[in-house]
Structures are given as structure tokens and as C-alpha cells.
């Protein structure tokens, strides 16, 4: 293979199936899909596809309008925002977690990347109508969209806690999760 793992598109025909671009030139992967699920790292929001891309061994947030020319890294991302995942829409803004630096959003007014939760190694995000929930280690936290509103809800002291791969769901205004 002349390229690594890259972003492809199809219209359902052989002729209409093609690689959108080799974003990490050569045989290195340009799109991250290993570990977890692609739903955590691919999200359509405001007529763009957001995804975790790789360039020069840096995992960053990318966006595309579906064209090669319209595909680029999201501006205002820094090394603090390394390895974006758990892409989630909450209150009409794009939220994501990072490997070790918490949960962030891209402000709809300024497109600035803003920290909304200061937690270590978030595993999963869930947006409800009023709150954004996050799982980190043995803790469940919430925010209404600002760092000031972020708070710890509970610490689950159980020897069997393993959030990796577990997800939260909402039913009748309550959040459910396996433990």
C-alpha cells in the first residue's frame, strides 16, 4: 500500500469510491482508527466531518467539507489538545476529550478552543439536554458547558471499574452506565 490508513469516500459505486487525500504523506496513517470505535473520532456537525487526523506523529482534530481542498486541521489546536476523541455535540457546539488534558469545546462564536472540564484521561462523553457527562477513571463529572460549572458527581469505589469501552446512555432524564 502506497499510503497509510486515510479518509475515503463513496457514493455507492466503484467509480465513486476514492481516497479523499493522503493527509500524512507516504505510508504513515493520516486518520486514526485504532482502538476504541470510529464513532468516537468521526462526527458530522454543521455540514462538516470532524475526525482525529495524524500528521508528523501528532494526533489533532481535522475537518472536511468532503473535498480535498476543504480538508484541514482545525485552527487554534495546540499540543494541549493532543489526541482528540469522544467527539460530541452539546448545546450546538463541538466538544471533545483529550488523552490527558480534559474536555474542550470549540466556541461557536469565536472558534476558540476552550477547556470545560479539568479531568484526567476521560473515557466517554454523553450530552443530554442540560448537561455534558464525562467518565474519567473511577469518576463521573458533569458540566453545563463551562469550566466554572464543571463538577465531580460521584467516585465509584469498586475493584471492578473498567470504563474502557463502556458508554453511558440516557433514558427518562437519567444516565445509565455499566460497572
mmCIF file of N, CA, C and O in Angstrom, residues 54-157:
data_model
loop_
_atom_site.group_PDB
_atom_site.id
_atom_site.type_symbol
_atom_site.label_atom_id
_atom_site.label_comp_id
_atom_site.label_asym_id
_atom_site.label_seq_id
_atom_site.Cartn_x
_atom_site.Cartn_y
_atom_site.Cartn_z
ATOM 1 N N UNK A 54 -3.841 12.482 11.721
ATOM 2 C CA UNK A 54 -2.451 12.342 12.152
ATOM 3 C C UNK A 54 -1.549 13.025 11.138
ATOM 4 O O UNK A 54 -1.676 12.799 9.937
ATOM 5 N N UNK A 55 -0.668 13.860 11.635
ATOM 6 C CA UNK A 55 0.337 14.481 10.776
ATOM 7 C C UNK A 55 1.612 14.606 11.583
ATOM 8 O O UNK A 55 1.596 15.168 12.682
ATOM 9 N N UNK A 56 2.717 14.078 11.054
ATOM 10 C CA UNK A 56 4.010 14.119 11.759
ATOM 11 C C UNK A 56 3.901 13.565 13.172
ATOM 12 O O UNK A 56 4.384 14.149 14.122
ATOM 13 N N UNK A 57 3.220 12.444 13.314
ATOM 14 C CA UNK A 57 3.024 11.755 14.600
ATOM 15 C C UNK A 57 2.224 12.572 15.605
ATOM 16 O O UNK A 57 2.234 12.280 16.798
ATOM 17 N N UNK A 58 1.547 13.607 15.167
ATOM 18 C CA UNK A 58 0.691 14.418 16.035
ATOM 19 C C UNK A 58 -0.771 14.112 15.739
ATOM 20 O O UNK A 58 -1.213 14.242 14.603
ATOM 21 N N UNK A 59 -1.529 13.712 16.753
ATOM 22 C CA UNK A 59 -2.949 13.416 16.623
ATOM 23 C C UNK A 59 -3.711 14.716 16.890
ATOM 24 O O UNK A 59 -3.661 15.239 18.004
ATOM 25 N N UNK A 60 -4.399 15.237 15.881
ATOM 26 C CA UNK A 60 -5.094 16.509 16.030
ATOM 27 C C UNK A 60 -6.489 16.422 15.414
ATOM 28 O O UNK A 60 -6.816 15.467 14.707
ATOM 29 N N UNK A 61 -7.292 17.434 15.674
ATOM 30 C CA UNK A 61 -8.645 17.489 15.139
ATOM 31 C C UNK A 61 -8.618 18.095 13.746
ATOM 32 O O UNK A 61 -8.030 19.160 13.537
ATOM 33 N N UNK A 62 -9.235 17.392 12.797
ATOM 34 C CA UNK A 62 -9.337 17.837 11.411
ATOM 35 C C UNK A 62 -10.803 17.995 11.055
ATOM 36 O O UNK A 62 -11.680 17.436 11.712
ATOM 37 N N UNK A 63 -11.065 18.741 9.986
ATOM 38 C CA UNK A 63 -12.433 18.893 9.476
ATOM 39 C C UNK A 63 -12.391 18.872 7.958
ATOM 40 O O UNK A 63 -11.406 19.301 7.350
ATOM 41 N N UNK A 64 -13.467 18.363 7.363
ATOM 42 C CA UNK A 64 -13.582 18.373 5.905
ATOM 43 C C UNK A 64 -15.001 18.709 5.488
ATOM 44 O O UNK A 64 -15.955 18.354 6.180
ATOM 45 N N UNK A 65 -15.104 19.383 4.354
ATOM 46 C CA UNK A 65 -16.405 19.621 3.742
ATOM 47 C C UNK A 65 -16.682 18.564 2.680
ATOM 48 O O UNK A 65 -17.655 18.633 1.954
ATOM 49 N N UNK A 66 -15.801 17.567 2.585
ATOM 50 C CA UNK A 66 -15.946 16.490 1.626
ATOM 51 C C UNK A 66 -15.060 16.622 0.407
ATOM 52 O O UNK A 66 -15.057 15.768 -0.463
ATOM 53 N N UNK A 67 -14.288 17.713 0.366
ATOM 54 C CA UNK A 67 -13.347 17.900 -0.736
ATOM 55 C C UNK A 67 -11.930 17.902 -0.184
ATOM 56 O O UNK A 67 -11.711 18.234 0.988
ATOM 57 N N UNK A 68 -10.973 17.560 -1.043
ATOM 58 C CA UNK A 68 -9.572 17.581 -0.606
ATOM 59 C C UNK A 68 -9.165 19.005 -0.218
ATOM 60 O O UNK A 68 -8.522 19.223 0.804
ATOM 61 N N UNK A 69 -9.573 19.980 -1.035
ATOM 62 C CA UNK A 69 -9.235 21.380 -0.759
ATOM 63 C C UNK A 69 -9.885 21.879 0.531
ATOM 64 O O UNK A 69 -9.343 22.744 1.206
ATOM 65 N N UNK A 70 -11.024 21.302 0.887
ATOM 66 C CA UNK A 70 -11.750 21.722 2.082
ATOM 67 C C UNK A 70 -11.443 20.877 3.304
ATOM 68 O O UNK A 70 -12.235 20.831 4.240
ATOM 69 N N UNK A 71 -10.295 20.188 3.300
ATOM 70 C CA UNK A 71 -9.886 19.334 4.420
ATOM 71 C C UNK A 71 -8.623 19.914 5.045
ATOM 72 O O UNK A 71 -7.636 20.140 4.354
ATOM 73 N N UNK A 72 -8.673 20.165 6.357
ATOM 74 C CA UNK A 72 -7.518 20.757 7.040
ATOM 75 C C UNK A 72 -7.630 20.543 8.542
ATOM 76 O O UNK A 72 -8.705 20.230 9.068
ATOM 77 N N UNK A 73 -6.511 20.755 9.223
ATOM 78 C CA UNK A 73 -6.523 20.728 10.685
ATOM 79 C C UNK A 73 -7.386 21.889 11.177
ATOM 80 O O UNK A 73 -7.414 22.956 10.582
ATOM 81 N N UNK A 74 -8.081 21.654 12.284
ATOM 82 C CA UNK A 74 -8.871 22.709 12.902
ATOM 83 C C UNK A 74 -7.908 23.721 13.500
ATOM 84 O O UNK A 74 -6.945 23.357 14.176
ATOM 85 N N UNK A 75 -8.151 24.993 13.225
ATOM 86 C CA UNK A 75 -7.283 26.051 13.749
ATOM 87 C C UNK A 75 -7.426 26.156 15.263
ATOM 88 O O UNK A 75 -8.391 25.688 15.840
ATOM 89 N N UNK A 76 -6.472 26.792 15.879
ATOM 90 C CA UNK A 76 -6.449 27.044 17.327
ATOM 91 C C UNK A 76 -6.201 25.794 18.162
ATOM 92 O O UNK A 76 -6.395 25.812 19.367
ATOM 93 N N UNK A 77 -5.799 24.690 17.527
ATOM 94 C CA UNK A 77 -5.462 23.479 18.278
ATOM 95 C C UNK A 77 -3.986 23.563 18.675
ATOM 96 O O UNK A 77 -3.155 24.003 17.891
ATOM 97 N N UNK A 78 -3.681 23.146 19.904
ATOM 98 C CA UNK A 78 -2.299 23.153 20.391
ATOM 99 C C UNK A 78 -1.946 21.763 20.902
ATOM 100 O O UNK A 78 -2.787 20.862 20.903
ATOM 101 N N UNK A 79 -0.739 21.597 21.392
ATOM 102 C CA UNK A 79 -0.330 20.304 21.942
ATOM 103 C C UNK A 79 -1.158 19.942 23.175
ATOM 104 O O UNK A 79 -1.256 18.776 23.541
ATOM 105 N N UNK A 80 -1.787 20.914 23.811
ATOM 106 C CA UNK A 80 -2.692 20.650 24.935
ATOM 107 C C UNK A 80 -3.888 19.833 24.483
ATOM 108 O O UNK A 80 -4.485 19.108 25.257
ATOM 109 N N UNK A 81 -4.245 19.954 23.223
ATOM 110 C CA UNK A 81 -5.421 19.282 22.672
ATOM 111 C C UNK A 81 -5.045 17.992 21.962
ATOM 112 O O UNK A 81 -5.719 17.553 21.043
ATOM 113 N N UNK A 82 -3.958 17.352 22.388
ATOM 114 C CA UNK A 82 -3.429 16.149 21.763
ATOM 115 C C UNK A 82 -4.420 14.993 21.836
ATOM 116 O O UNK A 82 -5.001 14.733 22.882
ATOM 117 N N UNK A 83 -4.599 14.306 20.734
ATOM 118 C CA UNK A 83 -5.409 13.106 20.598
ATOM 119 C C UNK A 83 -6.883 13.351 20.929
ATOM 120 O O UNK A 83 -7.433 12.815 21.884
ATOM 121 N N UNK A 84 -7.552 14.189 20.134
ATOM 122 C CA UNK A 84 -8.978 14.440 20.358
ATOM 123 C C UNK A 84 -9.809 13.200 20.051
ATOM 124 O O UNK A 84 -9.566 12.501 19.076
ATOM 125 N N UNK A 85 -10.760 12.927 20.929
ATOM 126 C CA UNK A 85 -11.666 11.791 20.745
ATOM 127 C C UNK A 85 -12.973 12.101 21.451
ATOM 128 O O UNK A 85 -13.145 13.181 21.987
ATOM 129 N N UNK A 86 -13.898 11.163 21.447
ATOM 130 C CA UNK A 86 -15.225 11.357 22.051
ATOM 131 C C UNK A 86 -15.894 12.613 21.483
ATOM 132 O O UNK A 86 -16.477 13.409 22.218
ATOM 133 N N UNK A 87 -15.799 12.811 20.177
ATOM 134 C CA UNK A 87 -16.401 13.980 19.543
ATOM 135 C C UNK A 87 -17.907 13.966 19.802
ATOM 136 O O UNK A 87 -18.585 12.977 19.530
ATOM 137 N N UNK A 88 -18.417 15.071 20.346
ATOM 138 C CA UNK A 88 -19.799 15.136 20.810
ATOM 139 C C UNK A 88 -20.357 16.533 20.555
ATOM 140 O O UNK A 88 -19.654 17.526 20.750
ATOM 141 N N UNK A 89 -21.612 16.616 20.166
ATOM 142 C CA UNK A 89 -22.283 17.906 20.037
ATOM 143 C C UNK A 89 -23.123 18.129 21.291
ATOM 144 O O UNK A 89 -23.892 17.263 21.703
ATOM 145 N N UNK A 90 -22.948 19.294 21.902
ATOM 146 C CA UNK A 90 -23.692 19.675 23.098
ATOM 147 C C UNK A 90 -24.000 21.158 22.991
ATOM 148 O O UNK A 90 -23.092 21.969 22.766
ATOM 149 N N UNK A 91 -25.264 21.506 23.123
ATOM 150 C CA UNK A 91 -25.709 22.905 23.038
ATOM 151 C C UNK A 91 -25.172 23.588 21.776
ATOM 152 O O UNK A 91 -24.691 24.712 21.807
ATOM 153 N N UNK A 92 -25.233 22.860 20.670
ATOM 154 C CA UNK A 92 -24.835 23.355 19.347
ATOM 155 C C UNK A 92 -23.367 23.790 19.274
ATOM 156 O O UNK A 92 -23.015 24.713 18.543
ATOM 157 N N UNK A 93 -22.515 23.111 20.054
ATOM 158 C CA UNK A 93 -21.070 23.324 19.980
ATOM 159 C C UNK A 93 -20.394 21.960 19.962
ATOM 160 O O UNK A 93 -20.938 20.975 20.470
ATOM 161 N N UNK A 94 -19.202 21.901 19.371
ATOM 162 C CA UNK A 94 -18.445 20.663 19.268
ATOM 163 C C UNK A 94 -17.554 20.498 20.494
ATOM 164 O O UNK A 94 -16.757 21.382 20.814
ATOM 165 N N UNK A 95 -17.706 19.361 21.183
ATOM 166 C CA UNK A 95 -16.911 19.025 22.366
ATOM 167 C C UNK A 95 -16.059 17.808 22.056
ATOM 168 O O UNK A 95 -16.437 16.964 21.238
ATOM 169 N N UNK A 96 -14.920 17.692 22.732
ATOM 170 C CA UNK A 96 -14.067 16.526 22.588
ATOM 171 C C UNK A 96 -13.215 16.368 23.835
ATOM 172 O O UNK A 96 -12.958 17.328 24.557
ATOM 173 N N UNK A 97 -12.788 15.129 24.081
ATOM 174 C CA UNK A 97 -11.864 14.884 25.179
ATOM 175 C C UNK A 97 -10.470 14.711 24.595
ATOM 176 O O UNK A 97 -10.310 14.499 23.394
ATOM 177 N N UNK A 98 -9.476 14.839 25.448
ATOM 178 C CA UNK A 98 -8.084 14.617 25.036
ATOM 179 C C UNK A 98 -7.463 13.590 25.969
ATOM 180 O O UNK A 98 -7.986 13.333 27.056
ATOM 181 N N UNK A 99 -6.358 13.041 25.563
ATOM 182 C CA UNK A 99 -5.751 11.943 26.312
ATOM 183 C C UNK A 99 -5.501 12.258 27.789
ATOM 184 O O UNK A 99 -5.794 11.460 28.650
ATOM 185 N N UNK A 100 -4.927 13.411 28.095
ATOM 186 C CA UNK A 100 -4.561 13.677 29.484
ATOM 187 C C UNK A 100 -4.912 15.079 29.957
ATOM 188 O O UNK A 100 -4.534 15.467 31.048
ATOM 189 N N UNK A 101 -5.622 15.840 29.150
ATOM 190 C CA UNK A 101 -5.806 17.248 29.487
ATOM 191 C C UNK A 101 -7.242 17.690 29.700
ATOM 192 O O UNK A 101 -7.499 18.865 29.846
ATOM 193 N N UNK A 102 -8.204 16.786 29.679
ATOM 194 C CA UNK A 102 -9.560 17.170 29.981
ATOM 195 C C UNK A 102 -10.500 17.167 28.798
ATOM 196 O O UNK A 102 -10.292 16.483 27.806
ATOM 197 N N UNK A 103 -11.553 17.980 28.933
ATOM 198 C CA UNK A 103 -12.597 18.089 27.914
ATOM 199 C C UNK A 103 -12.630 19.534 27.428
ATOM 200 O O UNK A 103 -12.559 20.469 28.230
ATOM 201 N N UNK A 104 -12.760 19.691 26.099
ATOM 202 C CA UNK A 104 -12.731 21.011 25.471
ATOM 203 C C UNK A 104 -13.930 21.183 24.552
ATOM 204 O O UNK A 104 -14.571 20.212 24.161
ATOM 205 N N UNK A 105 -14.195 22.434 24.205
ATOM 206 C CA UNK A 105 -15.200 22.728 23.186
ATOM 207 C C UNK A 105 -14.616 23.745 22.223
ATOM 208 O O UNK A 105 -13.674 24.475 22.552
ATOM 209 N N UNK A 106 -15.195 23.777 21.036
ATOM 210 C CA UNK A 106 -14.862 24.819 20.077
ATOM 211 C C UNK A 106 -16.008 25.816 20.134
ATOM 212 O O UNK A 106 -17.143 25.497 19.781
ATOM 213 N N UNK A 107 -15.725 27.002 20.637
ATOM 214 C CA UNK A 107 -16.747 28.021 20.830
ATOM 215 C C UNK A 107 -17.407 28.380 19.506
ATOM 216 O O UNK A 107 -16.728 28.647 18.521
ATOM 217 N N UNK A 108 -18.733 28.374 19.495
ATOM 218 C CA UNK A 108 -19.452 28.662 18.249
ATOM 219 C C UNK A 108 -19.319 30.127 17.833
ATOM 220 O O UNK A 108 -19.462 30.443 16.669
ATOM 221 N N UNK A 109 -19.004 31.001 18.747
ATOM 222 C CA UNK A 109 -18.889 32.423 18.403
ATOM 223 C C UNK A 109 -17.503 32.811 17.905
ATOM 224 O O UNK A 109 -17.367 33.599 16.978
ATOM 225 N N UNK A 110 -16.467 32.247 18.538
ATOM 226 C CA UNK A 110 -15.102 32.677 18.216
ATOM 227 C C UNK A 110 -14.254 31.583 17.589
ATOM 228 O O UNK A 110 -13.156 31.855 17.132
ATOM 229 N N UNK A 111 -14.723 30.338 17.595
ATOM 230 C CA UNK A 111 -13.976 29.158 17.165
ATOM 231 C C UNK A 111 -12.737 28.914 18.011
ATOM 232 O O UNK A 111 -11.853 28.156 17.649
ATOM 233 N N UNK A 112 -12.674 29.556 19.166
ATOM 234 C CA UNK A 112 -11.590 29.341 20.118
ATOM 235 C C UNK A 112 -11.789 27.987 20.792
ATOM 236 O O UNK A 112 -12.907 27.550 21.043
ATOM 237 N N UNK A 113 -10.695 27.287 21.079
ATOM 238 C CA UNK A 113 -10.750 26.018 21.802
ATOM 239 C C UNK A 113 -10.699 26.338 23.290
ATOM 240 O O UNK A 113 -9.740 26.950 23.767
ATOM 241 N N UNK A 114 -11.745 25.933 24.029
ATOM 242 C CA UNK A 114 -11.910 26.311 25.429
ATOM 243 C C UNK A 114 -12.030 25.056 26.298
ATOM 244 O O UNK A 114 -12.810 24.156 25.984
ATOM 245 N N UNK A 115 -11.279 24.999 27.399
ATOM 246 C CA UNK A 115 -11.388 23.875 28.340
ATOM 247 C C UNK A 115 -12.667 24.013 29.150
ATOM 248 O O UNK A 115 -12.965 25.086 29.682
ATOM 249 N N UNK A 116 -13.434 22.902 29.265
ATOM 250 C CA UNK A 116 -14.663 22.923 30.047
ATOM 251 C C UNK A 116 -14.645 21.933 31.211
ATOM 252 O O UNK A 116 -15.494 22.013 32.093
ATOM 253 N N UNK A 117 -13.691 20.993 31.200
ATOM 254 C CA UNK A 117 -13.524 20.051 32.309
ATOM 255 C C UNK A 117 -12.042 19.768 32.488
ATOM 256 O O UNK A 117 -11.357 19.448 31.524
ATOM 257 N N UNK A 118 -11.575 19.889 33.716
ATOM 258 C CA UNK A 118 -10.178 19.617 34.018
ATOM 259 C C UNK A 118 -10.100 18.250 34.688
ATOM 260 O O UNK A 118 -10.031 18.142 35.911
ATOM 261 N N UNK A 119 -10.181 17.194 33.880
ATOM 262 C CA UNK A 119 -10.133 15.827 34.394
ATOM 263 C C UNK A 119 -9.082 15.041 33.620
ATOM 264 O O UNK A 119 -8.773 15.359 32.478
ATOM 265 N N UNK A 120 -8.532 14.019 34.270
ATOM 266 C CA UNK A 120 -7.510 13.185 33.634
ATOM 267 C C UNK A 120 -8.149 12.040 32.857
ATOM 268 O O UNK A 120 -9.091 11.422 33.337
ATOM 269 N N UNK A 121 -7.634 11.763 31.705
ATOM 270 C CA UNK A 121 -7.959 10.613 30.872
ATOM 271 C C UNK A 121 -9.463 10.334 30.779
ATOM 272 O O UNK A 121 -9.938 9.293 31.224
ATOM 273 N N UNK A 122 -10.232 11.257 30.200
ATOM 274 C CA UNK A 122 -11.654 10.980 30.011
ATOM 275 C C UNK A 122 -11.848 9.826 29.031
ATOM 276 O O UNK A 122 -11.159 9.736 28.030
ATOM 277 N N UNK A 123 -12.780 8.917 29.359
ATOM 278 C CA UNK A 123 -13.039 7.754 28.517
ATOM 279 C C UNK A 123 -14.281 7.917 27.654
ATOM 280 O O UNK A 123 -14.404 7.282 26.625
ATOM 281 N N UNK A 124 -15.249 8.666 28.116
ATOM 282 C CA UNK A 124 -16.520 8.718 27.412
ATOM 283 C C UNK A 124 -17.239 10.020 27.735
ATOM 284 O O UNK A 124 -17.186 10.494 28.865
ATOM 285 N N UNK A 125 -17.908 10.595 26.734
ATOM 286 C CA UNK A 125 -18.742 11.779 26.921
ATOM 287 C C UNK A 125 -20.176 11.443 26.527
ATOM 288 O O UNK A 125 -20.402 10.671 25.599
ATOM 289 N N UNK A 126 -21.125 12.046 27.225
ATOM 290 C CA UNK A 126 -22.541 11.908 26.884
ATOM 291 C C UNK A 126 -23.207 13.257 27.053
ATOM 292 O O UNK A 126 -23.148 13.852 28.130
ATOM 293 N N UNK A 127 -23.839 13.734 25.998
ATOM 294 C CA UNK A 127 -24.567 15.003 26.040
ATOM 295 C C UNK A 127 -26.049 14.729 26.265
ATOM 296 O O UNK A 127 -26.657 13.945 25.538
ATOM 297 N N UNK A 128 -26.620 15.366 27.281
ATOM 298 C CA UNK A 128 -28.063 15.352 27.489
ATOM 299 C C UNK A 128 -28.550 16.761 27.141
ATOM 300 O O UNK A 128 -27.765 17.596 26.706
ATOM 301 N N UNK A 129 -29.815 17.037 27.368
ATOM 302 C CA UNK A 129 -30.317 18.384 27.057
ATOM 303 C C UNK A 129 -29.643 19.471 27.881
ATOM 304 O O UNK A 129 -29.383 20.560 27.388
ATOM 305 N N UNK A 130 -29.358 19.183 29.142
ATOM 306 C CA UNK A 130 -28.847 20.208 30.051
ATOM 307 C C UNK A 130 -27.385 20.045 30.448
ATOM 308 O O UNK A 130 -26.729 21.019 30.789
ATOM 309 N N UNK A 131 -26.878 18.803 30.459
ATOM 310 C CA UNK A 131 -25.545 18.545 30.982
ATOM 311 C C UNK A 131 -24.712 17.687 30.041
ATOM 312 O O UNK A 131 -25.247 16.860 29.310
ATOM 313 N N UNK A 132 -23.401 17.879 30.124
ATOM 314 C CA UNK A 132 -22.447 17.012 29.445
ATOM 315 C C UNK A 132 -21.774 16.173 30.524
ATOM 316 O O UNK A 132 -21.192 16.715 31.468
ATOM 317 N N UNK A 133 -21.894 14.844 30.413
ATOM 318 C CA UNK A 133 -21.315 13.913 31.369
ATOM 319 C C UNK A 133 -19.990 13.399 30.827
ATOM 320 O O UNK A 133 -19.844 13.202 29.623
ATOM 321 N N UNK A 134 -19.039 13.137 31.726
ATOM 322 C CA UNK A 134 -17.758 12.560 31.341
ATOM 323 C C UNK A 134 -17.355 11.519 32.369
ATOM 324 O O UNK A 134 -17.560 11.696 33.567
ATOM 325 N N UNK A 135 -16.785 10.423 31.868
ATOM 326 C CA UNK A 135 -16.228 9.384 32.730
ATOM 327 C C UNK A 135 -14.714 9.494 32.660
ATOM 328 O O UNK A 135 -14.142 9.607 31.587
ATOM 329 N N UNK A 136 -14.073 9.470 33.837
ATOM 330 C CA UNK A 136 -12.612 9.518 33.914
ATOM 331 C C UNK A 136 -12.172 8.640 35.067
ATOM 332 O O UNK A 136 -12.483 8.940 36.218
ATOM 333 N N UNK A 137 -11.475 7.555 34.739
ATOM 334 C CA UNK A 137 -11.055 6.646 35.799
ATOM 335 C C UNK A 137 -12.257 6.100 36.525
ATOM 336 O O UNK A 137 -13.125 5.484 35.928
ATOM 337 N N UNK A 138 -12.339 6.356 37.824
ATOM 338 C CA UNK A 138 -13.477 5.886 38.622
ATOM 339 C C UNK A 138 -14.471 7.014 38.892
ATOM 340 O O UNK A 138 -15.327 6.881 39.749
ATOM 341 N N UNK A 139 -14.346 8.119 38.166
ATOM 342 C CA UNK A 139 -15.167 9.301 38.452
ATOM 343 C C UNK A 139 -16.129 9.643 37.316
ATOM 344 O O UNK A 139 -15.816 9.443 36.148
ATOM 345 N N UNK A 140 -17.269 10.183 37.717
ATOM 346 C CA UNK A 140 -18.234 10.730 36.767
ATOM 347 C C UNK A 140 -18.352 12.218 37.071
ATOM 348 O O UNK A 140 -18.588 12.607 38.217
ATOM 349 N N UNK A 141 -18.184 13.051 36.043
ATOM 350 C CA UNK A 141 -18.257 14.503 36.204
ATOM 351 C C UNK A 141 -19.282 15.058 35.227
ATOM 352 O O UNK A 141 -19.644 14.409 34.247
ATOM 353 N N UNK A 142 -19.734 16.303 35.490
ATOM 354 C CA UNK A 142 -20.680 16.983 34.607
ATOM 355 C C UNK A 142 -20.257 18.434 34.417
ATOM 356 O O UNK A 142 -19.520 18.999 35.228
ATOM 357 N N UNK A 143 -20.756 19.018 33.338
ATOM 358 C CA UNK A 143 -20.614 20.449 33.095
ATOM 359 C C UNK A 143 -21.835 20.919 32.316
ATOM 360 O O UNK A 143 -22.457 20.133 31.609
ATOM 361 N N UNK A 144 -22.149 22.192 32.468
ATOM 362 C CA UNK A 144 -23.197 22.777 31.618
ATOM 363 C C UNK A 144 -22.559 23.493 30.437
ATOM 364 O O UNK A 144 -23.244 24.154 29.663
ATOM 365 N N UNK A 145 -21.242 23.381 30.304
ATOM 366 C CA UNK A 145 -20.550 23.938 29.151
ATOM 367 C C UNK A 145 -19.429 24.905 29.481
ATOM 368 O O UNK A 145 -18.802 25.444 28.581
ATOM 369 N N UNK A 146 -19.162 25.107 30.770
ATOM 370 C CA UNK A 146 -18.066 25.994 31.169
ATOM 371 C C UNK A 146 -17.207 25.296 32.216
ATOM 372 O O UNK A 146 -17.677 24.387 32.915
ATOM 373 N N UNK A 147 -15.972 25.730 32.338
ATOM 374 C CA UNK A 147 -15.090 25.182 33.358
ATOM 375 C C UNK A 147 -15.638 25.472 34.755
ATOM 376 O O UNK A 147 -15.592 24.622 35.645
ATOM 377 N N UNK A 148 -16.222 26.650 34.939
ATOM 378 C CA UNK A 148 -16.772 27.036 36.240
ATOM 379 C C UNK A 148 -17.940 26.134 36.660
ATOM 380 O O UNK A 148 -18.155 25.916 37.849
ATOM 381 N N UNK A 149 -18.683 25.600 35.685
ATOM 382 C CA UNK A 149 -19.836 24.755 36.024
ATOM 383 C C UNK A 149 -19.468 23.275 36.148
ATOM 384 O O UNK A 149 -20.310 22.460 36.519
ATOM 385 N N UNK A 150 -18.233 22.937 35.871
ATOM 386 C CA UNK A 150 -17.784 21.545 35.915
ATOM 387 C C UNK A 150 -17.677 21.065 37.357
ATOM 388 O O UNK A 150 -17.176 21.782 38.218
ATOM 389 N N UNK A 151 -18.168 19.851 37.614
ATOM 390 C CA UNK A 151 -18.071 19.316 38.974
ATOM 391 C C UNK A 151 -18.075 17.794 38.958
ATOM 392 O O UNK A 151 -18.593 17.154 38.046
ATOM 393 N N UNK A 152 -17.494 17.212 39.995
ATOM 394 C CA UNK A 152 -17.489 15.780 40.202
ATOM 395 C C UNK A 152 -18.860 15.361 40.724
ATOM 396 O O UNK A 152 -19.373 15.964 41.673
ATOM 397 N N UNK A 153 -19.452 14.347 40.109
ATOM 398 C CA UNK A 153 -20.750 13.839 40.551
ATOM 399 C C UNK A 153 -20.555 12.690 41.528
ATOM 400 O O UNK A 153 -21.173 12.644 42.580
ATOM 401 N N UNK A 154 -19.703 11.748 41.150
ATOM 402 C CA UNK A 154 -19.505 10.572 42.006
ATOM 403 C C UNK A 154 -18.181 9.908 41.687
ATOM 404 O O UNK A 154 -17.676 9.991 40.569
ATOM 405 N N UNK A 155 -17.659 9.244 42.702
ATOM 406 C CA UNK A 155 -16.482 8.392 42.536
ATOM 407 C C UNK A 155 -16.949 6.979 42.860
ATOM 408 O O UNK A 155 -17.462 6.735 43.949
ATOM 409 N N UNK A 156 -16.803 6.086 41.898
ATOM 410 C CA UNK A 156 -17.258 4.708 42.072
ATOM 411 C C UNK A 156 -16.091 3.893 42.615
ATOM 412 O O UNK A 156 -15.139 3.610 41.892
ATOM 413 N N UNK A 157 -16.149 3.573 43.889
ATOM 414 C CA UNK A 157 -15.073 2.807 44.520
ATOM 415 C C UNK A 157 -15.370 1.324 44.393
ATOM 416 O O UNK A 157 -15.985 0.723 45.257
#
